[in-house]
mmCIF file with all atom_site columns, C-alpha atoms and ligand atoms in Angstrom:
data_model
loop_
_atom_site.group_PDB
_atom_site.id
_atom_site.type_symbol
_atom_site.label_atom_id
_atom_site.label_alt_id
_atom_site.label_comp_id
_atom_site.label_asym_id
_atom_site.label_entity_id
_atom_site.label_seq_id
_atom_site.pdbx_PDB_ins_code
_atom_site.Cartn_x
_atom_site.Cartn_y
_atom_site.Cartn_z
_atom_site.occupancy
_atom_site.B_iso_or_equiv
_atom_site.pdbx_formal_charge
_atom_site.auth_seq_id
_atom_site.auth_comp_id
_atom_site.auth_asym_id
_atom_site.auth_atom_id
_atom_site.pdbx_PDB_model_num
ATOM   1   C CA  . MET Q 1 1   ? -7.652  -16.941 0.810   1.00 95.00 ? 129 MET Q CA  1
ATOM   2   C CA  . ARG Q 1 2   ? -3.871  -17.343 0.820   1.00 97.00 ? 130 ARG Q CA  1
ATOM   3   C CA  . ILE Q 1 3   ? -1.191  -14.678 0.686   1.00 98.00 ? 131 ILE Q CA  1
ATOM   4   C CA  . VAL Q 1 4   ? 1.746   -15.469 -1.588  1.00 97.00 ? 132 VAL Q CA  1
ATOM   5   C CA  . GLN Q 1 5   ? 4.836   -13.675 -2.773  1.00 97.00 ? 133 GLN Q CA  1
ATOM   6   C CA  . LEU Q 1 6   ? 4.930   -12.686 -6.449  1.00 96.00 ? 134 LEU Q CA  1
ATOM   7   C CA  . GLY Q 1 7   ? 7.220   -15.196 -8.116  1.00 92.00 ? 135 GLY Q CA  1
ATOM   8   C CA  . GLU Q 1 8   ? 9.423   -14.876 -11.158 1.00 89.00 ? 136 GLU Q CA  1
ATOM   9   C CA  . GLY Q 1 9   ? 7.215   -15.190 -14.233 1.00 90.00 ? 137 GLY Q CA  1
ATOM   10  C CA  . ASP Q 1 10  ? 4.012   -14.384 -12.289 1.00 92.00 ? 138 ASP Q CA  1
ATOM   11  C CA  . GLU Q 1 11  ? 1.813   -11.709 -13.811 1.00 95.00 ? 139 GLU Q CA  1
ATOM   12  C CA  . ILE Q 1 12  ? 2.222   -8.391  -11.988 1.00 96.00 ? 140 ILE Q CA  1
ATOM   13  C CA  . PRO Q 1 13  ? -1.220  -7.343  -10.642 1.00 97.00 ? 141 PRO Q CA  1
ATOM   14  C CA  . TYR Q 1 14  ? -0.999  -3.895  -12.284 1.00 97.00 ? 142 TYR Q CA  1
ATOM   15  C CA  . GLU Q 1 15  ? -4.739  -3.316  -12.412 1.00 96.00 ? 143 GLU Q CA  1
ATOM   16  C CA  . LEU Q 1 16  ? -4.983  -3.606  -8.625  1.00 97.00 ? 144 LEU Q CA  1
ATOM   17  C CA  . LEU Q 1 17  ? -1.785  -1.655  -8.059  1.00 97.00 ? 145 LEU Q CA  1
ATOM   18  C CA  . PHE Q 1 18  ? -3.176  1.199   -10.201 1.00 96.00 ? 146 PHE Q CA  1
ATOM   19  C CA  . SER Q 1 19  ? -6.164  1.490   -7.857  1.00 95.00 ? 147 SER Q CA  1
ATOM   20  C CA  . ALA Q 1 20  ? -3.705  2.476   -5.114  1.00 93.00 ? 148 ALA Q CA  1
ATOM   21  C CA  . ASP Q 1 21  ? -1.376  4.581   -7.254  1.00 91.00 ? 149 ASP Q CA  1
ATOM   22  C CA  . PRO Q 1 22  ? -2.155  6.017   -10.705 1.00 88.00 ? 150 PRO Q CA  1
ATOM   23  C CA  . SER Q 1 23  ? 1.520   6.308   -11.680 1.00 90.00 ? 151 SER Q CA  1
ATOM   24  C CA  . LYS Q 1 24  ? 3.073   3.318   -13.483 1.00 93.00 ? 152 LYS Q CA  1
ATOM   25  C CA  . ALA Q 1 25  ? 6.510   4.878   -13.067 1.00 92.00 ? 153 ALA Q CA  1
ATOM   26  C CA  . MET Q 1 26  ? 6.075   5.014   -9.271  1.00 91.00 ? 154 MET Q CA  1
ATOM   27  C CA  . ILE Q 1 27  ? 4.684   1.447   -9.160  1.00 96.00 ? 155 ILE Q CA  1
ATOM   28  C CA  . ASN Q 1 28  ? 7.606   0.124   -11.206 1.00 96.00 ? 156 ASN Q CA  1
ATOM   29  C CA  . ARG Q 1 29  ? 10.035  1.916   -8.882  1.00 95.00 ? 157 ARG Q CA  1
ATOM   30  C CA  . TYR Q 1 30  ? 8.362   0.231   -5.870  1.00 95.00 ? 158 TYR Q CA  1
ATOM   31  C CA  . LEU Q 1 31  ? 8.389   -3.189  -7.619  1.00 96.00 ? 159 LEU Q CA  1
ATOM   32  C CA  . GLU Q 1 32  ? 12.100  -2.839  -8.405  1.00 95.00 ? 160 GLU Q CA  1
ATOM   33  C CA  . LYS Q 1 33  ? 13.032  -2.088  -4.807  1.00 95.00 ? 161 LYS Q CA  1
ATOM   34  C CA  . GLY Q 1 34  ? 10.360  -3.998  -2.886  1.00 97.00 ? 162 GLY Q CA  1
ATOM   35  C CA  . THR Q 1 35  ? 8.636   -7.364  -2.674  1.00 97.00 ? 163 THR Q CA  1
ATOM   36  C CA  . CYS Q 1 36  ? 5.118   -7.818  -4.008  1.00 98.00 ? 164 CYS Q CA  1
ATOM   37  C CA  . PHE Q 1 37  ? 2.616   -10.048 -2.205  1.00 98.00 ? 165 PHE Q CA  1
ATOM   38  C CA  . MET Q 1 38  ? -0.769  -11.165 -3.478  1.00 98.00 ? 166 MET Q CA  1
ATOM   39  C CA  . ALA Q 1 39  ? -3.968  -12.348 -1.816  1.00 98.00 ? 167 ALA Q CA  1
ATOM   40  C CA  . VAL Q 1 40  ? -5.297  -15.215 -3.910  1.00 97.00 ? 168 VAL Q CA  1
ATOM   41  C CA  . GLU Q 1 41  ? -8.783  -16.738 -3.727  1.00 96.00 ? 169 GLU Q CA  1
ATOM   42  C CA  . ALA Q 1 42  ? -8.905  -19.959 -5.760  1.00 94.00 ? 170 ALA Q CA  1
ATOM   43  C CA  . THR Q 1 43  ? -6.876  -18.754 -8.771  1.00 91.00 ? 171 THR Q CA  1
ATOM   44  C CA  . LYS Q 1 44  ? -7.959  -15.100 -8.673  1.00 95.00 ? 172 LYS Q CA  1
ATOM   45  C CA  . VAL Q 1 45  ? -5.715  -12.335 -7.334  1.00 97.00 ? 173 VAL Q CA  1
ATOM   46  C CA  . ILE Q 1 46  ? -7.982  -10.228 -5.094  1.00 98.00 ? 174 ILE Q CA  1
ATOM   47  C CA  . GLY Q 1 47  ? -5.461  -8.161  -3.201  1.00 98.00 ? 175 GLY Q CA  1
ATOM   48  C CA  . THR Q 1 48  ? -1.878  -7.036  -3.243  1.00 98.00 ? 176 THR Q CA  1
ATOM   49  C CA  . PHE Q 1 49  ? 0.751   -5.007  -1.432  1.00 98.00 ? 177 PHE Q CA  1
ATOM   50  C CA  . ILE Q 1 50  ? 4.377   -4.074  -2.009  1.00 98.00 ? 178 ILE Q CA  1
ATOM   51  C CA  . LEU Q 1 51  ? 6.671   -4.155  1.024   1.00 98.00 ? 179 LEU Q CA  1
ATOM   52  C CA  . LEU Q 1 52  ? 10.044  -2.455  0.995   1.00 98.00 ? 180 LEU Q CA  1
ATOM   53  C CA  . LYS Q 1 53  ? 12.828  -2.830  3.548   1.00 97.00 ? 181 LYS Q CA  1
ATOM   54  C CA  . SER Q 1 54  ? 13.674  0.855   3.587   1.00 94.00 ? 182 SER Q CA  1
ATOM   55  C CA  . SER Q 1 55  ? 16.422  0.673   6.223   1.00 95.00 ? 183 SER Q CA  1
ATOM   56  C CA  . GLU Q 1 56  ? 18.012  -1.781  8.657   1.00 94.00 ? 184 GLU Q CA  1
ATOM   57  C CA  . ASN Q 1 57  ? 15.098  -1.510  11.121  1.00 97.00 ? 185 ASN Q CA  1
ATOM   58  C CA  . THR Q 1 58  ? 12.233  -0.284  8.974   1.00 98.00 ? 186 THR Q CA  1
ATOM   59  C CA  . ALA Q 1 59  ? 9.868   -1.644  6.354   1.00 98.00 ? 187 ALA Q CA  1
ATOM   60  C CA  . GLU Q 1 60  ? 7.341   0.376   4.377   1.00 98.00 ? 188 GLU Q CA  1
ATOM   61  C CA  . ILE Q 1 61  ? 4.077   -0.701  2.775   1.00 98.00 ? 189 ILE Q CA  1
ATOM   62  C CA  . MET Q 1 62  ? 4.350   1.166   -0.533  1.00 96.00 ? 190 MET Q CA  1
ATOM   63  C CA  . ASN Q 1 63  ? 1.109   0.152   -2.176  1.00 96.00 ? 191 ASN Q CA  1
ATOM   64  C CA  . ILE Q 1 64  ? -1.881  -1.868  -0.969  1.00 97.00 ? 192 ILE Q CA  1
ATOM   65  C CA  . ALA Q 1 65  ? -5.072  -2.698  -2.818  1.00 98.00 ? 193 ALA Q CA  1
ATOM   66  C CA  . VAL Q 1 66  ? -8.067  -5.025  -2.652  1.00 98.00 ? 194 VAL Q CA  1
ATOM   67  C CA  . SER Q 1 67  ? -10.391 -5.713  -5.629  1.00 98.00 ? 195 SER Q CA  1
ATOM   68  C CA  . ALA Q 1 68  ? -13.545 -3.599  -5.432  1.00 97.00 ? 196 ALA Q CA  1
ATOM   69  C CA  . ASP Q 1 69  ? -15.767 -6.726  -5.170  1.00 96.00 ? 197 ASP Q CA  1
ATOM   70  C CA  . PHE Q 1 70  ? -13.858 -7.911  -2.096  1.00 97.00 ? 198 PHE Q CA  1
ATOM   71  C CA  . GLN Q 1 71  ? -13.446 -4.634  -0.184  1.00 97.00 ? 199 GLN Q CA  1
ATOM   72  C CA  . ASN Q 1 72  ? -14.828 -4.094  3.332   1.00 96.00 ? 200 ASN Q CA  1
ATOM   73  C CA  . GLN Q 1 73  ? -14.494 -7.786  4.201   1.00 97.00 ? 201 GLN Q CA  1
ATOM   74  C CA  . GLY Q 1 74  ? -11.337 -7.482  6.290   1.00 97.00 ? 202 GLY Q CA  1
ATOM   75  C CA  . ILE Q 1 75  ? -8.894  -8.411  3.518   1.00 98.00 ? 203 ILE Q CA  1
ATOM   76  C CA  . GLY Q 1 76  ? -7.021  -5.093  3.724   1.00 98.00 ? 204 GLY Q CA  1
ATOM   77  C CA  . LYS Q 1 77  ? -6.512  -5.653  7.456   1.00 98.00 ? 205 LYS Q CA  1
ATOM   78  C CA  . ARG Q 1 78  ? -5.255  -9.201  6.799   1.00 98.00 ? 206 ARG Q CA  1
ATOM   79  C CA  . LEU Q 1 79  ? -2.785  -7.902  4.223   1.00 98.00 ? 207 LEU Q CA  1
ATOM   80  C CA  . ILE Q 1 80  ? -1.480  -5.321  6.699   1.00 98.00 ? 208 ILE Q CA  1
ATOM   81  C CA  . GLU Q 1 81  ? -1.105  -8.017  9.401   1.00 98.00 ? 209 GLU Q CA  1
ATOM   82  C CA  . HIS Q 1 82  ? 0.834   -10.121 6.883   1.00 98.00 ? 210 HIS Q CA  1
ATOM   83  C CA  . ALA Q 1 83  ? 3.066   -7.137  6.066   1.00 98.00 ? 211 ALA Q CA  1
ATOM   84  C CA  . LYS Q 1 84  ? 3.780   -6.649  9.794   1.00 98.00 ? 212 LYS Q CA  1
ATOM   85  C CA  . LEU Q 1 85  ? 4.753   -10.334 10.175  1.00 98.00 ? 213 LEU Q CA  1
ATOM   86  C CA  . GLN Q 1 86  ? 6.953   -10.214 7.081   1.00 98.00 ? 214 GLN Q CA  1
ATOM   87  C CA  . ALA Q 1 87  ? 8.659   -7.037  8.316   1.00 98.00 ? 215 ALA Q CA  1
ATOM   88  C CA  . LYS Q 1 88  ? 9.370   -8.775  11.657  1.00 98.00 ? 216 LYS Q CA  1
ATOM   89  C CA  . GLN Q 1 89  ? 10.851  -11.740 9.779   1.00 97.00 ? 217 GLN Q CA  1
ATOM   90  C CA  . TRP Q 1 90  ? 13.140  -9.301  7.973   1.00 97.00 ? 218 TRP Q CA  1
ATOM   91  C CA  . GLY Q 1 91  ? 14.314  -8.067  11.377  1.00 97.00 ? 219 GLY Q CA  1
ATOM   92  C CA  . CYS Q 1 92  ? 12.493  -4.733  11.166  1.00 98.00 ? 220 CYS Q CA  1
ATOM   93  C CA  . ARG Q 1 93  ? 11.233  -3.096  14.347  1.00 97.00 ? 221 ARG Q CA  1
ATOM   94  C CA  . HIS Q 1 94  ? 9.256   -0.351  12.602  1.00 97.00 ? 222 HIS Q CA  1
ATOM   95  C CA  . ILE Q 1 95  ? 6.697   -0.338  9.823   1.00 98.00 ? 223 ILE Q CA  1
ATOM   96  C CA  . GLU Q 1 96  ? 5.623   2.738   7.884   1.00 98.00 ? 224 GLU Q CA  1
ATOM   97  C CA  . ILE Q 1 97  ? 2.893   3.649   5.445   1.00 98.00 ? 225 ILE Q CA  1
ATOM   98  C CA  . GLY Q 1 98  ? 2.032   6.880   3.678   1.00 97.00 ? 226 GLY Q CA  1
ATOM   99  C CA  . THR Q 1 99  ? -1.192  8.018   2.066   1.00 96.00 ? 227 THR Q CA  1
ATOM   100 C CA  . GLY Q 1 100 ? -2.806  11.138  0.657   1.00 97.00 ? 228 GLY Q CA  1
ATOM   101 C CA  . ASN Q 1 101 ? -4.530  13.746  2.790   1.00 98.00 ? 229 ASN Q CA  1
ATOM   102 C CA  . SER Q 1 102 ? -7.710  13.024  0.750   1.00 98.00 ? 230 SER Q CA  1
ATOM   103 C CA  . SER Q 1 103 ? -7.704  9.242   1.390   1.00 97.00 ? 231 SER Q CA  1
ATOM   104 C CA  . ILE Q 1 104 ? -10.195 9.301   4.261   1.00 97.00 ? 232 ILE Q CA  1
ATOM   105 C CA  . GLY Q 1 105 ? -11.055 5.564   4.325   1.00 96.00 ? 233 GLY Q CA  1
ATOM   106 C CA  . GLN Q 1 106 ? -7.404  4.566   4.060   1.00 97.00 ? 234 GLN Q CA  1
ATOM   107 C CA  . LEU Q 1 107 ? -6.456  6.907   6.923   1.00 97.00 ? 235 LEU Q CA  1
ATOM   108 C CA  . ALA Q 1 108 ? -9.211  5.246   8.995   1.00 97.00 ? 236 ALA Q CA  1
ATOM   109 C CA  . LEU Q 1 109 ? -8.010  1.752   8.119   1.00 97.00 ? 237 LEU Q CA  1
ATOM   110 C CA  . TYR Q 1 110 ? -4.353  2.415   8.912   1.00 97.00 ? 238 TYR Q CA  1
ATOM   111 C CA  . GLN Q 1 111 ? -5.204  3.915   12.292  1.00 98.00 ? 239 GLN Q CA  1
ATOM   112 C CA  . LYS Q 1 112 ? -7.477  0.932   13.043  1.00 97.00 ? 240 LYS Q CA  1
ATOM   113 C CA  . CYS Q 1 113 ? -4.427  -1.237  12.258  1.00 96.00 ? 241 CYS Q CA  1
ATOM   114 C CA  . GLY Q 1 114 ? -2.377  0.629   14.871  1.00 96.00 ? 242 GLY Q CA  1
ATOM   115 C CA  . PHE Q 1 115 ? -0.468  3.159   12.753  1.00 98.00 ? 243 PHE Q CA  1
ATOM   116 C CA  . ARG Q 1 116 ? 0.175   6.583   14.283  1.00 97.00 ? 244 ARG Q CA  1
ATOM   117 C CA  . ILE Q 1 117 ? 0.741   9.809   12.350  1.00 98.00 ? 245 ILE Q CA  1
ATOM   118 C CA  . THR Q 1 118 ? 4.411   10.806  12.478  1.00 97.00 ? 246 THR Q CA  1
ATOM   119 C CA  . GLY Q 1 119 ? 4.595   13.557  9.884   1.00 98.00 ? 247 GLY Q CA  1
ATOM   120 C CA  . VAL Q 1 120 ? 3.332   15.221  6.733   1.00 98.00 ? 248 VAL Q CA  1
ATOM   121 C CA  . ASP Q 1 121 ? 5.281   15.373  3.465   1.00 98.00 ? 249 ASP Q CA  1
ATOM   122 C CA  . HIS Q 1 122 ? 3.837   18.642  2.190   1.00 98.00 ? 250 HIS Q CA  1
ATOM   123 C CA  . ASP Q 1 123 ? 3.030   18.804  -1.542  1.00 98.00 ? 251 ASP Q CA  1
ATOM   124 C CA  . PHE Q 1 124 ? 4.371   15.260  -2.144  1.00 96.00 ? 252 PHE Q CA  1
ATOM   125 C CA  . PHE Q 1 125 ? 1.619   14.591  -4.714  1.00 95.00 ? 253 PHE Q CA  1
ATOM   126 C CA  . ILE Q 1 126 ? 2.107   17.958  -6.436  1.00 96.00 ? 254 ILE Q CA  1
ATOM   127 C CA  . ARG Q 1 127 ? 5.839   17.286  -6.802  1.00 95.00 ? 255 ARG Q CA  1
ATOM   128 C CA  . ASN Q 1 128 ? 5.553   13.641  -7.927  1.00 91.00 ? 256 ASN Q CA  1
ATOM   129 C CA  . TYR Q 1 129 ? 2.385   13.392  -10.055 1.00 90.00 ? 257 TYR Q CA  1
ATOM   130 C CA  . ASP Q 1 130 ? 1.645   15.120  -13.370 1.00 90.00 ? 258 ASP Q CA  1
ATOM   131 C CA  . GLU Q 1 131 ? -2.150  14.968  -13.069 1.00 91.00 ? 259 GLU Q CA  1
ATOM   132 C CA  . PRO Q 1 132 ? -4.151  16.441  -10.177 1.00 94.00 ? 260 PRO Q CA  1
ATOM   133 C CA  . ILE Q 1 133 ? -5.704  13.809  -7.852  1.00 94.00 ? 261 ILE Q CA  1
ATOM   134 C CA  . ILE Q 1 134 ? -9.117  14.539  -6.333  1.00 96.00 ? 262 ILE Q CA  1
ATOM   135 C CA  . GLU Q 1 135 ? -10.688 12.111  -3.831  1.00 96.00 ? 263 GLU Q CA  1
ATOM   136 C CA  . ASN Q 1 136 ? -13.751 12.609  -1.671  1.00 97.00 ? 264 ASN Q CA  1
ATOM   137 C CA  . GLY Q 1 137 ? -13.947 16.105  -3.206  1.00 98.00 ? 265 GLY Q CA  1
ATOM   138 C CA  . ILE Q 1 138 ? -10.563 16.950  -1.683  1.00 98.00 ? 266 ILE Q CA  1
ATOM   139 C CA  . ALA Q 1 139 ? -7.387  17.801  -3.636  1.00 98.00 ? 267 ALA Q CA  1
ATOM   140 C CA  . CYS Q 1 140 ? -4.675  15.307  -2.790  1.00 97.00 ? 268 CYS Q CA  1
ATOM   141 C CA  . ARG Q 1 141 ? -1.520  17.315  -2.086  1.00 98.00 ? 269 ARG Q CA  1
ATOM   142 C CA  . ASP Q 1 142 ? 0.184   16.058  1.052   1.00 98.00 ? 270 ASP Q CA  1
ATOM   143 C CA  . MET Q 1 143 ? 1.451   12.616  2.056   1.00 98.00 ? 271 MET Q CA  1
ATOM   144 C CA  . ILE Q 1 144 ? 0.386   11.723  5.608   1.00 98.00 ? 272 ILE Q CA  1
ATOM   145 C CA  . ARG Q 1 145 ? 3.139   9.526   7.033   1.00 98.00 ? 273 ARG Q CA  1
HETATM 146 N N1  . ACO V 2 .   ? -14.418 5.990   8.038   1.00 89.54 ? 512 ACO V N1  1
HETATM 147 C C1  . ACO V 2 .   ? -14.136 5.084   8.998   1.00 89.54 ? 512 ACO V C1  1
HETATM 148 N N2  . ACO V 2 .   ? -13.688 3.831   8.741   1.00 89.54 ? 512 ACO V N2  1
HETATM 149 C C2  . ACO V 2 .   ? -13.534 3.507   7.448   1.00 89.54 ? 512 ACO V C2  1
HETATM 150 C C3  . ACO V 2 .   ? -13.825 4.396   6.388   1.00 89.54 ? 512 ACO V C3  1
HETATM 151 C C4  . ACO V 2 .   ? -14.285 5.685   6.721   1.00 89.54 ? 512 ACO V C4  1
HETATM 152 N N3  . ACO V 2 .   ? -14.559 6.593   5.776   1.00 89.54 ? 512 ACO V N3  1
HETATM 153 N N4  . ACO V 2 .   ? -13.573 3.751   5.213   1.00 89.54 ? 512 ACO V N4  1
HETATM 154 C C5  . ACO V 2 .   ? -13.111 2.520   5.533   1.00 89.54 ? 512 ACO V C5  1
HETATM 155 N N5  . ACO V 2 .   ? -13.110 2.399   6.866   1.00 89.54 ? 512 ACO V N5  1
HETATM 156 C C6  . ACO V 2 .   ? -12.729 1.235   7.652   1.00 89.54 ? 512 ACO V C6  1
HETATM 157 C C7  . ACO V 2 .   ? -13.799 0.183   7.611   1.00 89.54 ? 512 ACO V C7  1
HETATM 158 O O1  . ACO V 2 .   ? -14.821 0.473   8.516   1.00 89.54 ? 512 ACO V O1  1
HETATM 159 C C8  . ACO V 2 .   ? -13.007 -1.047  8.029   1.00 89.54 ? 512 ACO V C8  1
HETATM 160 O O2  . ACO V 2 .   ? -12.796 -1.083  9.427   1.00 89.54 ? 512 ACO V O2  1
HETATM 161 P P1  . ACO V 2 .   ? -13.624 -2.101  10.373  1.00 89.54 ? 512 ACO V P1  1
HETATM 162 O O3  . ACO V 2 .   ? -13.176 -3.473  9.936   1.00 89.54 ? 512 ACO V O3  1
HETATM 163 O O4  . ACO V 2 .   ? -13.178 -1.750  11.738  1.00 89.54 ? 512 ACO V O4  1
HETATM 164 O O5  . ACO V 2 .   ? -15.037 -1.848  10.095  1.00 89.54 ? 512 ACO V O5  1
HETATM 165 C C9  . ACO V 2 .   ? -11.672 -0.773  7.361   1.00 89.54 ? 512 ACO V C9  1
HETATM 166 O O6  . ACO V 2 .   ? -11.578 0.626   7.122   1.00 89.54 ? 512 ACO V O6  1
HETATM 167 C C10 . ACO V 2 .   ? -11.586 -1.488  6.030   1.00 89.54 ? 512 ACO V C10 1
HETATM 168 O O7  . ACO V 2 .   ? -10.946 -2.660  6.329   1.00 89.54 ? 512 ACO V O7  1
HETATM 169 P P2  . ACO V 2 .   ? -10.801 -3.848  5.301   1.00 89.54 ? 512 ACO V P2  1
HETATM 170 O O8  . ACO V 2 .   ? -12.124 -4.422  4.911   1.00 89.54 ? 512 ACO V O8  1
HETATM 171 O O9  . ACO V 2 .   ? -9.807  -4.758  5.883   1.00 89.54 ? 512 ACO V O9  1
HETATM 172 O O10 . ACO V 2 .   ? -10.167 -3.102  4.030   1.00 89.54 ? 512 ACO V O10 1
HETATM 173 P P3  . ACO V 2 .   ? -10.371 -3.472  2.507   1.00 89.54 ? 512 ACO V P3  1
HETATM 174 O O11 . ACO V 2 .   ? -10.219 -4.934  2.272   1.00 89.54 ? 512 ACO V O11 1
HETATM 175 O O12 . ACO V 2 .   ? -11.590 -2.823  1.990   1.00 89.54 ? 512 ACO V O12 1
HETATM 176 O O13 . ACO V 2 .   ? -9.079  -2.751  1.863   1.00 89.54 ? 512 ACO V O13 1
HETATM 177 C C11 . ACO V 2 .   ? -8.115  -0.793  0.882   1.00 89.54 ? 512 ACO V C11 1
HETATM 178 C C12 . ACO V 2 .   ? -8.788  -1.392  2.123   1.00 89.54 ? 512 ACO V C12 1
HETATM 179 C C13 . ACO V 2 .   ? -6.880  -1.619  0.523   1.00 89.54 ? 512 ACO V C13 1
HETATM 180 C C14 . ACO V 2 .   ? -7.689  0.634   1.181   1.00 89.54 ? 512 ACO V C14 1
HETATM 181 C C15 . ACO V 2 .   ? -9.161  -0.854  -0.279  1.00 89.54 ? 512 ACO V C15 1
HETATM 182 O O14 . ACO V 2 .   ? -10.240 -0.016  0.037   1.00 89.54 ? 512 ACO V O14 1
HETATM 183 C C16 . ACO V 2 .   ? -8.601  -0.451  -1.630  1.00 89.54 ? 512 ACO V C16 1
HETATM 184 O O15 . ACO V 2 .   ? -8.024  -1.282  -2.334  1.00 89.54 ? 512 ACO V O15 1
HETATM 185 N N6  . ACO V 2 .   ? -8.765  0.821   -2.021  1.00 89.54 ? 512 ACO V N6  1
HETATM 186 C C17 . ACO V 2 .   ? -8.287  1.292   -3.313  1.00 89.54 ? 512 ACO V C17 1
HETATM 187 C C18 . ACO V 2 .   ? -6.768  1.325   -3.353  1.00 89.54 ? 512 ACO V C18 1
HETATM 188 C C19 . ACO V 2 .   ? -6.179  2.248   -2.306  1.00 89.54 ? 512 ACO V C19 1
HETATM 189 O O16 . ACO V 2 .   ? -6.637  3.357   -2.081  1.00 89.54 ? 512 ACO V O16 1
HETATM 190 N N7  . ACO V 2 .   ? -5.087  1.769   -1.655  1.00 89.54 ? 512 ACO V N7  1
HETATM 191 C C20 . ACO V 2 .   ? -4.329  2.532   -0.633  1.00 89.54 ? 512 ACO V C20 1
HETATM 192 C C21 . ACO V 2 .   ? -3.473  3.593   -1.242  1.00 89.54 ? 512 ACO V C21 1
HETATM 193 S S1  . ACO V 2 .   ? -2.242  4.202   -0.090  1.00 89.54 ? 512 ACO V S1  1
HETATM 194 C C22 . ACO V 2 .   ? -1.058  3.030   -0.103  1.00 89.54 ? 512 ACO V C22 1
HETATM 195 O O17 . ACO V 2 .   ? -1.067  2.155   -0.875  1.00 89.54 ? 512 ACO V O17 1
HETATM 196 C C23 . ACO V 2 .   ? 0.056   3.084   0.877   1.00 89.54 ? 512 ACO V C23 1
#
């Protein structure tokens, strides 16, 4: 598997990006501001993330996804390690990620990758999404930062 930056003319991996965020408007906003990377196996895109340099010292992983057939094989962790390296190359000393209060597996993964909880953006998903999001039987309302 190799991790490459989305080039001009490359097909945007929307299907994967939608698995991390149901809003095309939000995804397009992230793509405009950030840099999209893809995990490629042979010629197939099996993972992706969008990294944004949000300030002088900080980068944020805006969206990360691995194809269902390839999940739980360590690819998500490898993508996060790649994001950390890229952020360092950009001169960032901090890296951030945010996910829903209902995203139990994602919260586990990010903490296994060393992220610490710094705050909660209350009602982020109520303010920014038209449709209710339910995961693991839990209403997704708050963004855990
Ligand atoms: N409890 C404890 N640990 C868990 C749980 C859980 N419920 N669910 C997952 N994990 C752990 C696994 O045990 C594993 O850790 P381990 O290696 O120590 O065993 C780890 O999380 C999964 O690691 P990977 O295999 O590297 O992750 P994967 O390749 O499956 O990718 C991802 C993870 C990207 C979240 C994938 O599941 C996915 O694409 N999901 C759908 C899209 C999505 O929700 N994206 C994130 C949205 S938030 C955002 O983008 C900022």
